[in-house]
mmCIF file of C-alpha atoms and ligand atoms in Angstrom:
data_model
loop_
_atom_site.group_PDB
_atom_site.id
_atom_site.type_symbol
_atom_site.label_atom_id
_atom_site.label_comp_id
_atom_site.label_asym_id
_atom_site.label_seq_id
_atom_site.Cartn_x
_atom_site.Cartn_y
_atom_site.Cartn_z
ATOM 1 C CA MET I 1 73.430 190.396 -134.309
ATOM 2 C CA THR I 2 75.630 188.768 -131.780
ATOM 3 C CA ASP I 3 75.450 185.223 -130.460
ATOM 4 C CA PHE I 4 73.969 186.453 -127.323
ATOM 5 C CA TYR I 5 71.409 188.270 -128.738
ATOM 6 C CA LYS I 6 70.172 185.717 -130.902
ATOM 7 C CA LYS I 7 70.387 183.208 -128.133
ATOM 8 C CA ILE I 8 67.990 185.428 -125.830
ATOM 9 C CA ILE I 9 65.384 185.222 -128.652
ATOM 10 C CA GLU I 10 65.789 181.599 -129.051
ATOM 11 C CA ASN I 11 65.480 181.094 -125.339
ATOM 12 C CA ASN I 12 62.356 182.986 -125.281
ATOM 13 C CA LYS I 13 60.857 180.609 -127.608
ATOM 14 C CA LYS I 14 61.928 177.529 -126.062
ATOM 15 C CA TRP I 15 60.444 179.121 -122.618
ATOM 16 C CA VAL I 16 56.937 179.677 -124.325
ATOM 17 C CA GLU I 17 57.032 176.209 -125.731
ATOM 18 C CA ASN I 18 57.912 174.709 -122.203
ATOM 19 C CA LYS I 19 55.112 176.556 -120.638
ATOM 20 C CA LEU I 20 52.559 175.532 -123.415
ATOM 21 C CA ALA I 21 53.650 172.034 -123.042
ATOM 22 C CA ILE I 22 52.567 172.006 -119.442
ATOM 23 C CA SER I 23 49.455 174.242 -119.974
ATOM 24 C CA PRO I 24 48.160 175.176 -123.278
ATOM 25 C CA ASP I 25 46.196 178.069 -121.657
ATOM 26 C CA TYR I 26 49.299 179.405 -119.608
ATOM 27 C CA PHE I 27 49.372 182.668 -121.354
ATOM 28 C CA LYS I 28 45.640 183.047 -121.911
ATOM 29 C CA ASN I 29 45.280 182.695 -118.158
ATOM 30 C CA LEU I 30 48.106 185.164 -117.467
ATOM 31 C CA ALA I 31 46.691 187.733 -119.775
ATOM 32 C CA GLU I 32 43.316 187.741 -117.853
ATOM 33 C CA GLY I 33 44.924 189.859 -115.065
ATOM 34 C CA GLN I 34 47.291 189.597 -112.202
ATOM 35 C CA ASN I 35 46.575 188.950 -108.191
ATOM 36 C CA PRO I 36 50.192 188.730 -106.886
ATOM 37 C CA PRO I 37 50.366 188.634 -103.015
ATOM 38 C CA LEU I 38 53.582 190.080 -102.945
ATOM 39 C CA LEU I 39 55.723 193.214 -103.729
ATOM 40 C CA TRP I 40 59.431 192.815 -103.972
ATOM 41 C CA ILE I 41 61.571 195.907 -103.475
ATOM 42 C CA GLY I 42 65.000 194.409 -104.165
ATOM 43 C CA CYS I 43 68.502 195.477 -105.859
ATOM 44 C CA SER I 44 69.018 195.703 -109.596
ATOM 45 C CA ASP I 45 71.889 193.574 -108.961
ATOM 46 C CA SER I 46 71.995 190.738 -111.888
ATOM 47 C CA ARG I 47 72.507 188.010 -109.269
ATOM 48 C CA VAL I 48 69.280 188.580 -107.201
ATOM 49 C CA PRO I 49 66.537 187.782 -109.438
ATOM 50 C CA ALA I 50 63.332 188.311 -107.433
ATOM 51 C CA ASN I 51 61.128 185.557 -109.076
ATOM 52 C CA GLU I 52 63.782 182.717 -108.945
ATOM 53 C CA ILE I 53 65.100 183.103 -105.455
ATOM 54 C CA ILE I 54 61.636 182.682 -103.965
ATOM 55 C CA GLY I 55 60.380 180.018 -106.642
ATOM 56 C CA ALA I 56 57.600 182.527 -107.877
ATOM 57 C CA GLU I 57 55.934 182.178 -111.326
ATOM 58 C CA PRO I 58 54.881 184.804 -113.557
ATOM 59 C CA GLY I 59 51.780 186.553 -111.833
ATOM 60 C CA GLU I 60 52.997 185.873 -108.217
ATOM 61 C CA VAL I 61 55.385 188.910 -107.419
ATOM 62 C CA PHE I 62 55.119 192.576 -108.382
ATOM 63 C CA VAL I 63 58.616 193.781 -108.563
ATOM 64 C CA HIS I 64 60.266 197.279 -108.106
ATOM 65 C CA ARG I 65 64.252 197.074 -107.987
ATOM 66 C CA ASN I 66 66.758 199.898 -108.028
ATOM 67 C CA ILE I 67 70.476 200.103 -106.939
ATOM 68 C CA ALA I 68 70.598 199.091 -103.408
ATOM 69 C CA ASN I 69 67.009 198.316 -102.827
ATOM 70 C CA MET I 70 65.979 201.898 -101.605
ATOM 71 C CA VAL I 71 62.958 203.317 -100.395
ATOM 72 C CA VAL I 72 63.184 206.843 -101.149
ATOM 73 C CA HIS I 73 60.311 209.087 -100.328
ATOM 74 C CA SER I 74 60.606 211.602 -103.204
ATOM 75 C CA ASP I 75 60.956 208.680 -105.768
ATOM 76 C CA MET I 76 58.098 208.683 -107.989
ATOM 77 C CA ASN I 77 58.821 205.550 -109.636
ATOM 78 C CA MET I 78 58.913 203.435 -106.153
ATOM 79 C CA LEU I 79 55.762 205.459 -104.945
ATOM 80 C CA SER I 80 53.591 204.603 -108.073
ATOM 81 C CA VAL I 81 54.844 201.035 -107.750
ATOM 82 C CA LEU I 82 53.823 201.043 -104.136
ATOM 83 C CA ASP I 83 50.740 202.608 -104.491
ATOM 84 C CA TYR I 84 49.639 200.416 -107.489
ATOM 85 C CA ALA I 85 50.788 197.267 -105.226
ATOM 86 C CA VAL I 86 48.904 198.252 -102.070
ATOM 87 C CA ASN I 87 45.665 200.115 -103.464
ATOM 88 C CA ALA I 88 45.005 198.376 -106.802
ATOM 89 C CA LEU I 89 46.486 194.873 -106.481
ATOM 90 C CA LYS I 90 46.025 194.755 -102.613
ATOM 91 C CA VAL I 91 49.325 192.858 -102.060
ATOM 92 C CA LYS I 92 49.453 191.193 -98.502
ATOM 93 C CA HIS I 93 53.181 191.331 -98.133
ATOM 94 C CA VAL I 94 56.145 193.937 -99.124
ATOM 95 C CA ILE I 95 59.635 192.600 -98.772
ATOM 96 C CA VAL I 96 62.492 194.772 -99.032
ATOM 97 C CA CYS I 97 65.294 192.535 -100.036
ATOM 98 C CA GLY I 98 69.038 193.625 -99.796
ATOM 99 C CA HIS I 99 72.094 191.404 -100.403
ATOM 100 C CA TYR I 100 75.565 191.069 -99.128
ATOM 101 C CA GLY I 101 78.162 192.272 -101.479
ATOM 102 C CA CYS I 102 76.130 194.987 -102.532
ATOM 103 C CA GLY I 103 77.874 197.190 -104.894
ATOM 104 C CA GLY I 104 75.785 200.230 -104.147
ATOM 105 C CA VAL I 105 76.089 200.074 -100.530
ATOM 106 C CA LYS I 106 80.067 199.228 -100.846
ATOM 107 C CA ALA I 107 80.238 202.429 -103.063
ATOM 108 C CA ALA I 108 78.257 204.402 -100.025
ATOM 109 C CA MET I 109 81.096 203.359 -97.857
ATOM 110 C CA GLY I 110 83.733 204.986 -99.791
ATOM 111 C CA ASN I 111 84.318 208.528 -101.354
ATOM 112 C CA THR I 112 85.185 207.727 -105.009
ATOM 113 C CA SER I 113 83.080 209.631 -107.448
ATOM 114 C CA ILE I 114 81.282 207.168 -109.941
ATOM 115 C CA GLY I 115 79.282 209.572 -111.960
ATOM 116 C CA ILE I 116 75.386 210.112 -111.931
ATOM 117 C CA ILE I 117 74.984 207.263 -109.564
ATOM 118 C CA ASP I 118 76.709 209.352 -106.780
ATOM 119 C CA ASN I 119 73.490 211.291 -106.431
ATOM 120 C CA TRP I 120 71.479 208.178 -105.817
ATOM 121 C CA ILE I 121 74.180 207.026 -103.444
ATOM 122 C CA ARG I 122 73.796 209.866 -101.367
ATOM 123 C CA HIS I 123 70.573 208.212 -99.905
ATOM 124 C CA ILE I 124 72.548 205.077 -98.908
ATOM 125 C CA LYS I 125 75.060 207.425 -97.381
ATOM 126 C CA ASP I 126 72.400 208.990 -95.217
ATOM 127 C CA THR I 127 71.608 205.510 -94.001
ATOM 128 C CA TYR I 128 75.221 205.156 -92.967
ATOM 129 C CA ARG I 129 75.254 208.651 -90.956
ATOM 130 C CA PHE I 130 72.197 207.490 -89.045
ATOM 131 C CA HIS I 131 74.152 204.608 -87.687
ATOM 132 C CA GLN I 132 77.630 205.990 -87.974
ATOM 133 C CA HIS I 133 78.392 205.267 -84.321
ATOM 134 C CA GLU I 134 77.242 201.666 -84.357
ATOM 135 C CA LEU I 135 79.001 200.970 -87.825
ATOM 136 C CA ASP I 136 82.288 202.729 -87.136
ATOM 137 C CA ALA I 137 82.699 200.612 -84.037
ATOM 138 C CA ILE I 138 83.047 197.550 -86.066
ATOM 139 C CA GLU I 139 86.720 197.196 -87.062
ATOM 140 C CA ASP I 140 86.558 194.312 -89.411
ATOM 141 C CA GLU I 141 85.764 195.955 -92.899
ATOM 142 C CA LYS I 142 83.914 193.014 -94.339
ATOM 143 C CA GLU I 143 81.941 192.675 -91.011
ATOM 144 C CA ARG I 144 80.982 196.427 -91.235
ATOM 145 C CA PHE I 145 80.018 196.082 -94.965
ATOM 146 C CA ASN I 146 77.481 193.102 -93.887
ATOM 147 C CA LYS I 147 76.178 195.102 -90.990
ATOM 148 C CA PHE I 148 75.624 197.949 -93.335
ATOM 149 C CA VAL I 149 73.611 195.902 -95.862
ATOM 150 C CA GLU I 150 71.432 194.720 -92.797
ATOM 151 C CA ILE I 151 70.889 198.096 -91.360
ATOM 152 C CA ASN I 152 70.246 199.625 -94.764
ATOM 153 C CA VAL I 153 67.459 197.077 -95.272
ATOM 154 C CA LYS I 154 65.921 197.823 -92.181
ATOM 155 C CA GLU I 155 66.124 201.505 -92.474
ATOM 156 C CA GLN I 156 64.293 200.998 -95.963
ATOM 157 C CA VAL I 157 61.521 198.985 -94.305
ATOM 158 C CA MET I 158 61.055 201.833 -91.709
ATOM 159 C CA ASP I 159 60.832 204.150 -94.552
ATOM 160 C CA LEU I 160 58.298 202.056 -96.113
ATOM 161 C CA ALA I 161 56.338 201.821 -92.761
ATOM 162 C CA LYS I 162 56.234 205.807 -92.767
ATOM 163 C CA THR I 163 54.897 206.440 -96.508
ATOM 164 C CA SER I 164 51.475 208.003 -96.641
ATOM 165 C CA ILE I 165 50.488 204.637 -98.690
ATOM 166 C CA VAL I 166 51.367 202.194 -96.103
ATOM 167 C CA GLN I 167 50.032 204.303 -93.320
ATOM 168 C CA ASN I 168 46.845 204.750 -94.873
ATOM 169 C CA ALA I 169 46.418 201.025 -95.728
ATOM 170 C CA TRP I 170 46.902 200.312 -92.092
ATOM 171 C CA LYS I 171 44.494 203.014 -90.926
ATOM 172 C CA ASN I 172 41.901 201.353 -92.860
ATOM 173 C CA GLY I 173 42.631 197.788 -91.591
ATOM 174 C CA GLN I 174 43.989 196.646 -94.642
ATOM 175 C CA GLU I 175 45.921 193.082 -94.299
ATOM 176 C CA LEU I 176 49.487 194.228 -95.210
ATOM 177 C CA SER I 177 52.782 192.993 -93.497
ATOM 178 C CA LEU I 178 56.204 194.543 -94.314
ATOM 179 C CA HIS I 179 59.281 192.505 -94.022
ATOM 180 C CA GLY I 180 63.298 192.948 -94.331
ATOM 181 C CA TRP I 181 65.444 190.359 -96.015
ATOM 182 C CA VAL I 182 69.072 189.891 -96.984
ATOM 183 C CA TYR I 183 70.037 187.589 -99.658
ATOM 184 C CA GLY I 184 73.361 185.708 -99.388
ATOM 185 C CA LEU I 185 75.292 185.586 -102.932
ATOM 186 C CA ASN I 186 77.508 182.854 -101.595
ATOM 187 C CA ASP I 187 74.780 180.378 -100.666
ATOM 188 C CA GLY I 188 71.337 181.605 -102.032
ATOM 189 C CA TYR I 189 69.647 181.739 -98.868
ATOM 190 C CA VAL I 190 67.520 184.796 -97.577
ATOM 191 C CA THR I 191 67.596 185.665 -93.988
ATOM 192 C CA ASP I 192 64.697 187.492 -92.216
ATOM 193 C CA LEU I 193 66.273 190.548 -90.400
ATOM 194 C CA GLY I 194 63.161 190.549 -88.046
ATOM 195 C CA VAL I 195 61.635 193.960 -89.008
ATOM 196 C CA ASN I 196 58.113 192.491 -89.539
ATOM 197 C CA PHE I 197 55.528 195.256 -89.322
ATOM 198 C CA SER I 198 51.727 195.130 -89.840
ATOM 199 C CA CYS I 199 48.806 197.198 -89.012
ATOM 200 C CA ASP I 200 49.069 195.674 -85.157
ATOM 201 C CA THR I 201 52.372 197.183 -85.010
ATOM 202 C CA ASP I 202 52.719 200.093 -82.599
ATOM 203 C CA LEU I 203 53.957 202.839 -84.676
ATOM 204 C CA ASP I 204 55.922 204.512 -81.948
ATOM 205 C CA ASP I 205 57.844 201.307 -81.782
ATOM 206 C CA VAL I 206 58.683 201.628 -85.524
ATOM 207 C CA TYR I 207 59.646 205.194 -85.140
ATOM 208 C CA GLN I 208 61.897 204.573 -82.099
ATOM 209 C CA LEU I 209 63.284 201.315 -83.374
ATOM 210 C CA LYS I 210 67.042 200.795 -82.613
ATOM 211 C CA PHE I 211 69.065 198.286 -84.213
HETATM 212 ZN ZN1 ZN L 301 73.082 195.452 -104.699
#
């Protein structure tokens, strides 16, 4: 076994000990069930760990992660997570969190074939196409990249708002808010991108949203 592999097993033991030292019933209580107020849809990037960024403990955030934090309507994995979070756990917030420097978004800006992932990146490329006029007008490549990351998050929040799961929750008056964030790898801060939707939101505004 590699040192790294041994180390992570050791780390787990230490983590359990630390938790039990604070509360002897820590795991017993967690095993009773979960009632997280939040669903997090984020990027798979190792530098953007959902719980740590927002100071959440186990049990406080339901998580779905994929490359470039996409909400793809035909993705059964995402839909299953969303359905369970909204209809079974009754989360009150869903946050789509992208991040600057996202490799998936960067790849979607180029034409290099990487492999299987090309098929996933097609969805991100669609987002670029929807906003091509605005994005192509930005000459500075870094600036364009950052803007694309932000636009991609906003687009995913809109797609989330359009899912039958969210629409039905709102129709039934369920308390559920959607938010779009972007995380800065350089400084650790998240920025709220101002796409906050709830059952009070006029859906015509969502469909016609320009950014
Ligand atoms: Zn990423």
